[in-house]
Tab-separated table of C-alpha atoms and ligand atoms in Angstrom:
chain	number	residue	atom	x	y	z
A	1	MET	CA	-19.655	12.111	-1.604
A	2	THR	CA	-17.237	13.315	1.255
A	3	ILE	CA	-13.834	13.815	0.370
A	4	ARG	CA	-11.779	11.415	2.361
A	5	LYS	CA	-8.376	11.162	3.189
A	6	SER	CA	-5.645	8.647	1.514
A	7	ALA	CA	-5.443	6.112	4.485
A	8	THR	CA	-8.945	6.295	5.062
A	9	ILE	CA	-9.991	5.571	1.187
A	10	ALA	CA	-6.880	2.620	1.285
A	11	VAL	CA	-8.311	1.064	4.218
A	12	ARG	CA	-12.193	1.411	3.862
A	13	THR	CA	-12.679	0.892	-0.022
A	14	GLY	CA	-15.148	-2.349	-0.315
A	15	ILE	CA	-15.272	-3.169	3.568
A	16	GLU	CA	-18.741	-4.285	4.548
A	17	SER	CA	-19.671	-4.531	0.950
A	18	ASP	CA	-20.774	-8.096	0.853
A	19	THR	CA	-24.411	-8.440	0.821
A	20	GLN	CA	-24.570	-12.286	1.294
A	21	TYR	CA	-23.035	-13.030	4.212
A	22	HIS	CA	-22.000	-9.434	5.350
A	23	ALA	CA	-18.125	-10.310	5.288
A	24	VAL	CA	-16.254	-7.409	6.486
A	25	VAL	CA	-13.327	-7.765	4.042
A	26	PRO	CA	-14.883	-8.267	0.435
A	27	PRO	CA	-14.565	-11.982	-0.664
A	28	ILE	CA	-12.419	-13.115	-3.676
A	29	TYR	CA	-14.554	-13.837	-6.859
A	30	LEU	CA	-12.104	-16.422	-9.049
A	31	SER	CA	-15.380	-17.350	-11.322
A	32	THR	CA	-14.220	-16.367	-14.787
A	33	ASN	CA	-18.129	-16.274	-15.890
A	34	TYR	CA	-21.089	-14.636	-14.364
A	35	GLY	CA	-24.555	-15.702	-15.113
A	36	PHE	CA	-27.149	-13.619	-17.183
A	37	PRO	CA	-30.361	-12.778	-15.084
A	38	ALA	CA	-32.590	-13.491	-17.892
A	39	PHE	CA	-32.523	-13.625	-21.810
A	40	GLY	CA	-30.760	-10.463	-23.025
A	41	GLU	CA	-30.223	-8.885	-19.830
A	42	VAL	CA	-26.384	-8.105	-19.334
A	43	PRO	CA	-25.064	-8.530	-15.680
A	44	THR	CA	-22.767	-5.868	-13.905
A	45	TYR	CA	-19.912	-8.767	-14.779
A	46	ASP	CA	-20.121	-11.113	-17.380
A	47	TYR	CA	-16.747	-12.146	-18.372
A	48	THR	CA	-13.581	-11.606	-16.099
A	49	ARG	CA	-11.377	-10.332	-18.880
A	50	SER	CA	-13.926	-7.310	-19.332
A	51	GLY	CA	-14.581	-7.098	-15.685
A	52	ASN	CA	-14.361	-8.563	-11.954
A	53	PRO	CA	-15.551	-7.420	-8.686
A	54	ASN	CA	-12.216	-7.714	-7.064
A	55	ARG	CA	-10.329	-5.551	-9.776
A	56	GLY	CA	-13.306	-3.148	-9.576
A	57	LEU	CA	-12.835	-2.446	-5.923
A	58	LEU	CA	-9.110	-1.834	-6.268
A	59	GLU	CA	-9.804	0.289	-9.358
A	60	GLN	CA	-12.220	2.397	-7.176
A	61	ALA	CA	-9.834	2.740	-4.779
A	62	LEU	CA	-6.886	3.995	-6.784
A	63	SER	CA	-9.009	6.243	-8.748
A	64	GLU	CA	-10.365	7.866	-5.701
A	65	LEU	CA	-6.783	8.030	-4.186
A	66	GLU	CA	-5.700	9.607	-7.338
A	67	CYS	CA	-8.635	12.225	-7.678
A	68	GLY	CA	-9.088	10.442	-11.268
A	69	GLU	CA	-12.754	9.882	-12.538
A	70	ASP	CA	-11.970	5.878	-13.180
A	71	ALA	CA	-8.977	3.342	-13.425
A	72	ILE	CA	-8.252	0.303	-15.550
A	73	VAL	CA	-6.192	-2.522	-13.474
A	74	THR	CA	-3.516	-4.100	-15.608
A	75	ASN	CA	-1.726	-7.227	-15.352
A	76	CYS	CA	1.823	-5.307	-14.783
A	77	GLY	CA	2.965	-2.042	-14.915
A	78	THR	CA	4.624	-2.384	-18.606
A	79	SER	CA	1.047	-3.465	-19.945
A	80	ALA	CA	-0.443	-0.063	-18.332
A	81	ILE	CA	1.783	1.913	-20.527
A	82	ASN	CA	1.303	-0.247	-23.459
A	83	LEU	CA	-2.290	-0.252	-23.177
A	84	TRP	CA	-1.972	3.744	-22.864
A	85	ILE	CA	-0.169	3.770	-26.168
A	86	SER	CA	-2.268	1.427	-27.853
A	87	THR	CA	-5.328	3.377	-26.793
A	88	PHE	CA	-4.349	6.824	-28.007
A	89	LEU	CA	-1.365	6.484	-30.460
A	90	THR	CA	-1.328	5.781	-34.557
A	91	PRO	CA	1.550	5.241	-36.665
A	92	GLN	CA	2.295	8.955	-37.904
A	93	GLU	CA	1.731	10.434	-34.301
A	94	TRP	CA	4.749	11.296	-31.665
A	95	ILE	CA	5.108	10.312	-28.006
A	96	ILE	CA	7.642	12.267	-25.963
A	97	ALA	CA	9.306	10.415	-23.228
A	98	PRO	CA	11.897	11.058	-20.617
A	99	HIS	CA	15.509	9.961	-21.607
A	100	ASP	CA	15.908	8.544	-18.065
A	101	CYS	CA	13.053	6.808	-17.735
A	102	TYR	CA	12.463	3.148	-16.407
A	103	GLY	CA	14.699	0.666	-18.483
A	104	GLY	CA	11.522	-1.552	-19.436
A	105	THR	CA	9.354	1.437	-20.483
A	106	TYR	CA	12.368	2.709	-22.671
A	107	ARG	CA	12.520	-0.853	-24.274
A	108	LEU	CA	8.484	-0.667	-24.893
A	109	LEU	CA	8.552	2.438	-26.515
A	110	ASN	CA	11.927	2.230	-28.535
A	111	SER	CA	11.226	-1.292	-29.804
A	112	ARG	CA	7.382	-0.541	-30.923
A	113	ALA	CA	8.600	2.702	-32.636
A	114	LYS	CA	11.197	0.846	-34.384
A	115	LYS	CA	8.446	-1.617	-35.738
A	116	GLY	CA	6.614	1.493	-37.155
A	117	ASP	CA	3.924	1.623	-34.397
A	118	PHE	CA	4.284	5.548	-33.858
A	119	LYS	CA	6.938	7.695	-33.194
A	120	VAL	CA	9.199	8.433	-30.128
A	121	LEU	CA	11.591	11.143	-28.965
A	122	PHE	CA	13.288	10.685	-25.761
A	123	ILE	CA	14.301	13.702	-24.020
A	124	ASP	CA	15.615	15.575	-20.725
A	125	GLN	CA	12.337	16.816	-19.772
A	126	SER	CA	14.017	19.548	-17.275
A	127	ASP	CA	15.663	21.017	-20.563
A	128	PRO	CA	13.201	24.016	-21.298
A	129	GLN	CA	14.836	24.276	-25.256
A	130	ALA	CA	14.281	20.160	-25.225
A	131	LEU	CA	10.875	20.537	-24.205
A	132	THR	CA	9.903	23.243	-26.511
A	133	ASP	CA	11.702	21.507	-29.728
A	134	ALA	CA	9.504	18.303	-28.874
A	135	LEU	CA	6.303	19.955	-28.496
A	136	ALA	CA	7.056	21.705	-32.051
A	137	LEU	CA	6.212	18.140	-33.265
A	138	ASN	CA	2.418	18.418	-31.927
A	139	PRO	CA	3.002	15.004	-30.085
A	140	LYS	CA	-0.314	13.257	-29.426
A	141	LEU	CA	1.226	11.910	-25.928
A	142	LEU	CA	3.764	12.870	-23.408
A	143	LEU	CA	5.068	10.503	-20.515
A	144	ILE	CA	6.334	11.992	-17.240
A	145	GLU	CA	8.281	9.576	-15.060
A	146	THR	CA	9.084	11.990	-11.622
A	147	PRO	CA	10.819	11.151	-9.525
A	148	SER	CA	12.719	9.004	-12.446
A	149	ASN	CA	14.345	5.832	-12.115
A	150	PRO	CA	17.122	5.425	-10.871
A	151	LEU	CA	18.365	9.079	-10.416
A	152	VAL	CA	15.362	10.239	-8.945
A	153	ARG	CA	15.539	13.124	-10.967
A	154	VAL	CA	12.645	15.604	-10.707
A	155	VAL	CA	10.465	17.489	-13.378
A	156	ASP	CA	7.728	20.574	-12.779
A	157	ILE	CA	4.606	18.420	-13.588
A	158	ALA	CA	2.425	21.845	-13.643
A	159	HIS	CA	4.798	23.753	-15.635
A	160	ILE	CA	5.043	20.977	-18.268
A	161	CYS	CA	1.298	20.427	-18.319
A	162	GLN	CA	0.713	23.999	-19.089
A	163	GLN	CA	2.964	24.132	-21.956
A	164	THR	CA	1.310	20.683	-23.410
A	165	LYS	CA	-2.352	22.473	-23.015
A	166	SER	CA	-2.044	24.787	-25.976
A	167	VAL	CA	-0.450	21.590	-28.330
A	168	GLY	CA	-3.148	19.669	-27.201
A	169	THR	CA	-1.061	16.991	-25.973
A	170	LEU	CA	-2.101	14.162	-23.425
A	171	VAL	CA	-0.054	13.846	-20.394
A	172	ALA	CA	0.537	10.825	-18.092
A	173	VAL	CA	2.697	10.812	-15.020
A	174	ASP	CA	4.316	7.555	-13.867
A	175	ASN	CA	3.789	8.082	-10.034
A	176	THR	CA	5.258	4.565	-9.124
A	177	PHE	CA	7.879	6.053	-7.170
A	178	LEU	CA	5.895	8.356	-4.924
A	179	THR	CA	2.340	6.765	-4.873
A	180	PRO	CA	-0.932	9.308	-4.069
A	181	ILE	CA	0.380	9.538	-0.546
A	182	TYR	CA	3.268	12.104	-1.904
A	183	GLN	CA	2.243	13.096	-5.131
A	184	ARG	CA	-1.114	13.596	-6.981
A	185	PRO	CA	-0.185	14.383	-10.700
A	186	LEU	CA	-4.139	14.909	-11.797
A	187	THR	CA	-4.325	17.787	-9.276
A	188	LEU	CA	-1.170	19.267	-11.079
A	189	GLY	CA	-2.644	19.122	-14.419
A	190	ALA	CA	-1.587	15.937	-15.969
A	191	ASP	CA	-4.495	13.496	-17.857
A	192	PHE	CA	-3.489	10.204	-16.692
A	193	VAL	CA	-1.553	8.609	-13.739
A	194	ILE	CA	0.515	5.255	-14.363
A	195	HIS	CA	1.457	2.834	-11.729
A	196	SER	CA	3.381	-0.178	-11.634
A	197	THR	CA	1.318	-1.433	-8.516
A	198	THR	CA	4.018	-4.112	-8.140
A	199	LYS	CA	6.023	-1.523	-6.408
A	200	TYR	CA	4.504	0.608	-3.194
A	201	LEU	CA	0.994	0.063	-4.056
A	202	ASN	CA	0.899	-3.503	-3.236
A	203	GLY	CA	3.890	-3.310	-1.312
A	204	HIS	CA	4.915	-6.809	-0.263
A	205	SER	CA	6.829	-7.939	-3.554
A	206	ASP	CA	4.116	-10.734	-4.151
A	207	VAL	CA	2.145	-9.466	-6.880
A	208	ILE	CA	2.835	-8.122	-10.604
A	209	GLY	CA	0.343	-5.585	-11.709
A	210	GLY	CA	-0.562	-2.129	-13.182
A	211	VAL	CA	-2.981	0.773	-13.448
A	212	ILE	CA	-3.918	3.796	-15.384
A	213	ILE	CA	-6.074	6.204	-13.828
A	214	SER	CA	-7.988	8.991	-16.029
A	215	LYS	CA	-9.022	12.267	-15.383
A	216	THR	CA	-12.159	12.247	-17.621
A	217	SER	CA	-14.423	9.466	-18.018
A	218	GLN	CA	-14.223	9.787	-21.840
A	219	HIS	CA	-10.771	8.473	-21.759
A	220	ALA	CA	-11.280	6.005	-18.740
A	221	GLN	CA	-13.996	4.453	-21.070
A	222	GLU	CA	-11.713	4.219	-24.038
A	223	LEU	CA	-9.109	2.583	-21.878
A	224	ALA	CA	-11.336	0.358	-20.442
A	225	TRP	CA	-12.670	-0.714	-24.144
A	226	TRP	CA	-8.925	-1.583	-25.349
A	227	GLY	CA	-7.937	-3.143	-22.227
A	228	ASN	CA	-10.671	-5.967	-22.862
A	229	CYS	CA	-10.010	-5.760	-26.248
A	230	LEU	CA	-6.122	-6.429	-26.066
A	231	GLY	CA	-6.571	-8.619	-22.885
A	232	SER	CA	-4.272	-6.166	-20.726
A	233	THR	CA	-6.501	-6.731	-17.652
A	234	GLY	CA	-5.255	-7.957	-14.114
A	235	THR	CA	-6.932	-11.063	-12.708
A	236	PRO	CA	-9.231	-11.246	-9.520
A	237	PHE	CA	-6.485	-12.946	-7.298
A	238	ASP	CA	-3.990	-10.198	-8.117
A	239	SER	CA	-6.518	-7.626	-7.492
A	240	TYR	CA	-7.523	-9.130	-4.122
A	241	MET	CA	-3.717	-9.247	-3.090
A	242	THR	CA	-2.901	-5.395	-4.359
A	243	LEU	CA	-6.133	-4.011	-2.037
A	244	ARG	CA	-4.822	-5.694	0.752
A	245	GLY	CA	-1.677	-4.399	0.523
A	246	LEU	CA	-2.900	-0.763	-0.585
A	247	ARG	CA	-4.920	-1.117	2.894
A	248	THR	CA	-1.476	-0.639	4.855
A	249	LEU	CA	0.088	2.077	1.903
A	250	ALA	CA	-0.133	5.435	4.115
A	251	ALA	CA	1.261	3.685	7.149
A	252	ARG	CA	3.898	2.152	5.219
A	253	MET	CA	4.951	4.995	3.173
A	254	ARG	CA	5.505	6.873	6.418
A	255	VAL	CA	8.122	4.618	7.785
A	256	HIS	CA	9.627	4.142	4.526
A	257	GLU	CA	10.096	7.820	4.422
A	258	GLU	CA	11.363	8.288	7.987
A	259	SER	CA	13.701	5.143	7.421
A	260	ALA	CA	15.303	6.688	4.102
A	261	GLN	CA	15.920	9.994	6.230
A	262	HIS	CA	17.807	8.467	8.698
A	263	ILE	CA	20.058	6.054	6.046
A	264	LEU	CA	20.503	9.620	3.876
A	265	ALA	CA	22.153	11.000	7.050
A	266	TYR	CA	24.318	7.808	7.409
A	267	LEU	CA	25.406	7.715	3.839
A	268	GLN	CA	26.433	11.615	3.971
A	269	SER	CA	29.230	10.722	6.701
A	270	GLN	CA	30.595	7.799	4.274
A	271	PRO	CA	34.035	8.123	2.332
A	272	LEU	CA	32.962	5.448	0.131
A	273	VAL	CA	29.892	7.237	-1.190
A	274	ALA	CA	30.275	9.979	-3.634
A	275	THR	CA	27.338	11.932	-5.117
A	276	ILE	CA	23.867	10.865	-3.255
A	277	TYR	CA	20.743	11.197	-5.474
A	278	HIS	CA	17.535	11.852	-3.423
A	279	PRO	CA	14.946	15.117	-3.695
A	280	SER	CA	15.151	15.912	-0.017
A	281	LEU	CA	18.891	16.975	-0.287
A	282	THR	CA	19.045	20.678	-0.901
A	283	SER	CA	21.867	19.890	-3.288
A	284	HIS	CA	19.345	17.924	-5.412
A	285	PRO	CA	18.758	19.970	-8.694
A	286	GLY	CA	14.941	19.272	-8.359
A	287	HIS	CA	14.828	19.816	-4.530
A	288	ALA	CA	12.704	23.107	-4.951
A	289	ILE	CA	10.110	21.741	-7.477
A	290	ALA	CA	9.771	18.501	-5.325
A	291	LYS	CA	9.194	20.608	-2.296
A	292	LYS	CA	6.256	22.210	-4.388
A	293	GLN	CA	4.299	19.276	-6.129
A	294	GLN	CA	5.387	16.341	-3.425
A	295	THR	CA	4.299	16.103	-0.012
A	296	GLY	CA	6.777	13.518	0.516
A	297	PHE	CA	10.263	12.928	-0.585
A	298	GLY	CA	9.954	9.136	-0.836
A	299	SER	CA	12.231	6.178	-0.027
A	300	MET	CA	14.090	5.446	-3.289
A	301	LEU	CA	17.710	6.874	-3.249
A	302	SER	CA	20.947	6.087	-5.317
A	303	PHE	CA	24.325	7.121	-4.665
A	304	ASP	CA	27.762	6.859	-6.820
A	305	PHE	CA	30.111	4.553	-4.779
A	306	ALA	CA	33.330	6.115	-4.701
A	307	GLY	CA	35.670	3.040	-4.333
A	308	SER	CA	36.749	0.745	-7.206
A	309	PHE	CA	34.122	-1.659	-9.284
A	310	ASP	CA	35.568	-4.590	-7.254
A	311	GLN	CA	34.975	-2.688	-4.293
A	312	LEU	CA	31.741	-1.999	-4.922
A	313	LYS	CA	30.932	-5.679	-5.813
A	314	ALA	CA	32.348	-6.758	-2.611
A	315	PHE	CA	30.020	-4.131	-0.841
A	316	VAL	CA	27.086	-5.351	-2.364
A	317	GLY	CA	28.061	-9.029	-1.368
A	318	HIS	CA	28.769	-8.151	2.343
A	319	LEU	CA	25.241	-6.516	2.912
A	320	ALA	CA	23.040	-9.065	4.443
A	321	LEU	CA	19.798	-6.982	4.827
A	322	PHE	CA	19.670	-5.401	1.442
A	323	SER	CA	18.670	-8.157	-1.043
A	324	LEU	CA	20.408	-7.569	-4.316
A	325	ALA	CA	17.010	-7.623	-6.362
A	326	GLU	CA	15.403	-5.628	-9.257
A	327	SER	CA	11.749	-4.198	-8.418
A	328	LEU	CA	11.289	-1.879	-5.738
A	329	GLY	CA	8.675	-0.567	-2.860
A	330	GLY	CA	8.363	-3.843	-1.108
A	331	VAL	CA	8.584	-4.259	2.934
A	332	GLU	CA	12.051	-5.628	2.497
A	333	SER	CA	15.216	-3.677	1.664
A	334	LEU	CA	16.794	-3.959	-1.484
A	335	VAL	CA	20.116	-3.050	-3.239
A	336	CYS	CA	20.233	-2.698	-7.086
A	337	HIS	CA	22.885	-1.973	-9.607
A	338	PRO	CA	20.710	-0.202	-12.236
A	339	ALA	CA	23.747	-0.629	-15.308
A	340	SER	CA	23.485	-4.598	-15.065
A	341	MET	CA	20.160	-4.976	-13.519
A	342	THR	CA	17.205	-2.805	-14.048
A	343	HIS	CA	18.477	-0.844	-16.996
A	344	ARG	CA	20.520	-3.030	-18.853
A	345	ALA	CA	18.061	-3.281	-21.458
A	346	MET	CA	19.166	0.393	-22.322
A	347	GLY	CA	22.406	-0.220	-23.696
A	348	GLU	CA	25.687	1.497	-23.042
A	349	GLU	CA	24.988	4.518	-25.272
A	350	ALA	CA	21.528	5.264	-23.692
A	351	LEU	CA	22.742	4.788	-19.961
A	352	ALA	CA	25.269	7.134	-20.389
A	353	LYS	CA	23.292	9.413	-21.792
A	354	ALA	CA	20.788	9.152	-19.024
A	355	GLY	CA	23.810	9.535	-16.508
A	356	VAL	CA	23.624	5.940	-15.051
A	357	SER	CA	26.978	4.939	-14.425
A	358	GLU	CA	28.598	1.697	-13.391
A	359	GLN	CA	29.346	2.980	-10.208
A	360	LEU	CA	25.830	3.817	-9.331
A	361	LEU	CA	23.822	1.754	-6.568
A	362	ARG	CA	19.971	2.031	-5.998
A	363	LEU	CA	18.630	1.307	-2.799
A	364	SER	CA	14.799	0.598	-2.017
A	365	VAL	CA	14.745	1.245	1.850
A	366	GLY	CA	12.390	-1.289	3.427
A	367	LEU	CA	10.345	-1.451	6.804
A	368	GLU	CA	12.987	-3.547	8.761
A	369	ASP	CA	14.151	-1.919	11.731
A	370	VAL	CA	16.175	1.261	10.548
A	371	ALA	CA	19.039	0.740	13.061
A	372	ASP	CA	19.724	-2.794	11.845
A	373	LEU	CA	19.662	-1.303	8.196
A	374	ILE	CA	22.381	1.344	9.429
A	375	ALA	CA	24.583	-1.413	11.069
A	376	ASP	CA	24.349	-3.907	7.957
A	377	LEU	CA	25.605	-0.916	5.590
A	378	ASP	CA	28.105	0.047	7.984
A	379	GLN	CA	29.687	-3.422	8.357
A	380	ALA	CA	29.601	-3.582	4.626
A	381	PHE	CA	31.502	-0.371	4.136
A	382	LYS	CA	33.884	-1.374	6.957
A	383	GLN	CA	34.761	-4.602	5.287
A	384	VAL	CA	35.397	-2.859	2.331
A	385	GLN	CA	37.633	-0.143	3.752
A	386	GLU	CA	39.767	-2.851	5.575
A	387	SER	CA	40.440	-5.022	2.423
A	388	CYS	CA	41.971	-1.399	0.786
B	1	LIG	C1	8.529	-1.294	-12.494
B	1	LIG	C2	8.076	-0.130	-12.988
B	1	LIG	C3	7.317	-0.180	-14.417
B	1	LIG	C4	7.153	-1.366	-15.048
B	1	LIG	O1	5.931	-2.005	-14.233
B	1	LIG	P1	5.885	-3.530	-14.237
B	1	LIG	O2	4.902	-3.772	-13.124
B	1	LIG	O3	7.137	-4.353	-13.675
B	1	LIG	O4	5.718	-4.032	-15.593
B	1	LIG	C5	7.212	1.064	-14.876
B	1	LIG	N1	7.564	2.258	-14.223
B	1	LIG	C6	8.402	2.277	-13.170
B	1	LIG	C7	8.774	3.604	-12.636
B	1	LIG	C8	8.670	1.333	-12.612
B	1	LIG	O5	9.516	1.077	-11.394
C-alpha cells in the first residue's frame, strides 16, 4: 500500500467500507455478539470483548498513523499501560519509568510494584548516569513519556532506544502529548507507543480511551490475547466516537500549536509569570532534542506563577475561558494546578523530586479564538495585580 500522510489516514480510514448500504461513514456496531456462518466456522468477530468492527477501524487508523504493525484499543490510557505491563512483566522483572510521569501512571506502577507484581525504578531519564545504572538491572521494560506531564521535559528517544538495544529492554513511549502528528516514536527505535486517546486523539473531552501500538505483529498478538483475557478492550461506541474525533486531528493540532505560540509570546511579557515550560523555548533544556525528534512542539505548557499562592488561586478564579479541570487536549482550553489535581496522588516527596511545585500551573491551549484566550489571561492577571 502507498504511504499516506497523517491527515489522509485520519480522514479516510473506514470511509466507504460499508458493503451493505454503502454508507460513506462506517456504521456503528453495538452488537455484543456475531453469528457463526456455520457450525465450527469462526467469524471475523464473534464477541465484542475480543473484537468489533468499530474498534478494528480505530486500531487500523492509529496503527497506520504511528507506523506500527497493529494496535489494541483499550478502555482508557491507564488500562493500556496496565495491559502492557501485565503482558510482559513477571514478579522478578524490572520496569524503568520516568520520575516525572503522569500521576496516574506513577500510582499504577508504584502500587502494583508494592503488591509484588514486578519491580519498578523511577529515574530522571535525562541523567545519563541514572539511565546507565538502571539498565544495569537488565530491565524487561522501559517507559518513556516525552514531553512529560506537567513540565514538558523532553528526553532523547533514539538515544535511549540505542542503549536499551544491547540489554534487550522493550521500550514504550507514551505519546499522548504530541500525537503521531508531531512525533512517531516507532520510527525512532521504540517497540511500542501508548496513548491516552482521551486527550488529543479523540480531542473533544467526551470519551475515555487508550491504545497500544506495536512495532511487531508478535507483540501485537500477545497484547491482543491478554487484552481479551483481562478485559481491557474499548467499547464500540467509544471507538466510533474516537475515530470521529481523530478525523480532524491534523487540522486541530495545527491550530492548537499556533495558538500556544501566541500565548507563549504573551506570557513572556507578564510580570506574574516566572519560569515558562515549553519545548519551543530556546531556554528549555530539551529544545534541541525536541527539534530533532518532533515535527511540532505541541500545545501543553506550564509556568510558575510569580505571585503569592493566594494570588495564584485568585488568578485561576478570574479566568473565564480556561476551565479549571483535569485532562487535556480537548477543543476547550483548560487550566490545571498539578500539585492539587492531576498529580496529587504522587505525594509531596515525589512531587518535589519531580520538580512540580505548588506554584505551577498547566495550560491546555484549546481551539477558541486565540485573541479571546489572551484577553482572558490578561484580564485575570490585571485583576490580581490591581488587588496587590
Ligand atoms: C491522561 C494520561 C494518561 C492516562 O490516560 P487515561 O485515559 O486517563 O486513563 C496517561 N498518560 C498521559 C501522558 C496522560 O496525559
